[in-house]
Amino acid sequence: MSRNAEVAERLEEIADLYEAKDVGYKPNMYRRAASNVRDYPEAIEDLAEEGLDAVTEIDQVGDSIGEKIVEYIETGSIERLEELRDEFPVRMQELTSVEGVGPKTAGELYQKLGIQNLDDLEEAARNQEIRELEGFGAKTEENILDHIEFARQAQERDLLGDGRPLADDVKAFLTDVEDVERVEIAGSTRRWRPTIGDIDVLVASDAGESVGEALTEWDRVEETIEIGPTKTSVRASGIRVDLRVVVDEEFGSALQYFTGSADHNITLRNYALRKDLKVNEYGVFDVSDVEDPESGQRVGERLASETEEAVYDALDLPWIPPEIREDRGEVEAAQNDALPDLVTLDDYRGDLHTHTDWSDGDYTLEEMLDAAEERGYDYYAVTDHGEGPGVFGDTGLADDDVLDQLDAVEAEAADRDVEVFTGIETNVDADGNVVEVSDDVLAGVDIVVASPHSGLGEDGGDQTDRLVAAIEHEHVDVLGHPTGRLINDRPAMELDPSELGAAAAEHGVALEINSNPHRLDLWGELVKVAVEEGATVTVNTDAHSPSEFGYTEYGVHTARRGWCEPDDVLNTWDVDEVRDFLG
Ligand code: DGT
Ligand code: CA
Ligand code: CA
Ligand code: ZN
């Protein structure tokens, strides 16, 4: 367990605050440093102990940022950060969860109107104070008002991308606590649901009280909510963590129960009852000779409880992967021996949607290809943005630039162990036209990713036709992040996944699962429907830096939530098969 993610969070907070202050280059500098610290293979606390020189070995970490890292590890705080927090005492995450409000806007709103949180923001918008500010206007103010409700709901659930690393850390921490026999993550985190209400952790131990106490003393804990011999709840890094402690003998049945989903459990319990079996967090019980099976938690003969496999086996079912325990037919499929053979991270051979500093990426072509090669990919596609309507700060490539980049990619790709596809990411406009790059140029690249980047949100009504039109375009190979959602930040556009899946299958276009934890788009429920229509999906990171290659895990687990087998996922195919698909 290292503290890299924690340090990266502090650096990102500094970046946000500098952006609020509108200090030119500093935000990006801090974000790049944060990303490299998060991704660094060695523990940042060990480097800090060695000294500044060791810390500044990390790319993009110079003396000034390095000193702050050492200061944080040594003292637990950073003076500069404290100053910035004093200067901007705002709930940054809360404010920036409103679509259209970034750190810079939040800073301005604080300085001019004293806005610190969502309530202040709503009040100012209702009183029409925001439209009076220079550069804001009535439209902006109405937009803010429209999106506040969504932002409020978004406060209630955290991103899996934040919860999952924290869950791994808490698991590592508890594993080393005395008298702990087994530890597993349960709940929605184990099912890889894109958002989580809290993190559920299960421990097998005879010393519940002291295990609970140990958790409250973990250095990431900010608040103890409750503590007891079987259940302890804390808040750590802003996320609630529920710990349950059971005896080792009942660990399997407790893990099954607390993994959920609640709907899966209910369907499973009803299925069991028809077989005269009772299933709960204490085990599977034979209640055929019991007069009143509801009379107690442990009535009847216990058939299984030690492992999850044994629990499902006692119900005459194969073990069901957590990702598909959502009551979408998995219990019936298990009964019929028809569970999918789900894709795994090991099956994954390469990323087909990525960026470089030719457009809005943060790293050079060479750096990105080096990193792809290091990950051992068979293939890799460079798909920078076409020249768009200013969405990417005018970083997109005009036709001539695309042609120049083709040469650059070919030169940089020579003599590498990874096969490199040339490509472009282009915009799908409101009518489904593939714009930005001319058809001649599209015809000359290996892979065309067409993505909706504008006209998003909930207001447009059903947009299946728009996306189907893009799928029908002769050069399009991948439909990128199809619904355009940004979790907790921008709602998904409405679409019919079965119509989309059928069109994609017919035209040989792959539907993307964008692995960025802010997107996870498409997501499991839609993927399952589309794949049933014969669609192929493609799991891509849309990486703007090498550290974002790590998102692949989220994408693959999302494919699993969509019941994908390896063949359903383009990125498990070999390079010749992918070339054939791209046509
Ligand atoms: P979350 O935290 O909202 O993202 O979702 P979960 O699934 O982690 O739900 P949570 O934390 O409330 O409870 C963890 C698991 O415990 C849940 O997935 C299934 C089980 N569970 C909780 N309440 C019930 C219930 O009322 N009935 C059944 N059958 N199972 C429950
Ligand atoms: Ca939970
Ligand atoms: Ca819970
Ligand atoms: Zn992209």
Coordinates of C-alpha atoms and ligand atoms in Angstrom, one line a residue, residues 353-355 383 385 425 451 453 481 514 542 544, ligand 4:
H353 CA -8.7 5.3 -28.9
T354 CA -6.0 7.5 -27.5
H355 CA -4.5 11.0 -27.8
T383 CA -6.8 8.9 -32.6
H385 CA -9.1 15.0 -32.5
E425 CA -11.4 11.0 -33.6
S451 CA -18.0 10.6 -31.1
H453 CA -19.1 16.0 -28.3
H481 CA -18.5 7.2 -25.8
N514 CA -14.9 4.2 -22.8
D542 CA -9.3 7.6 -24.6
H544 CA -4.5 11.6 -22.8
Ligands
ZN4 ZN -11.0 10.9 -27.4

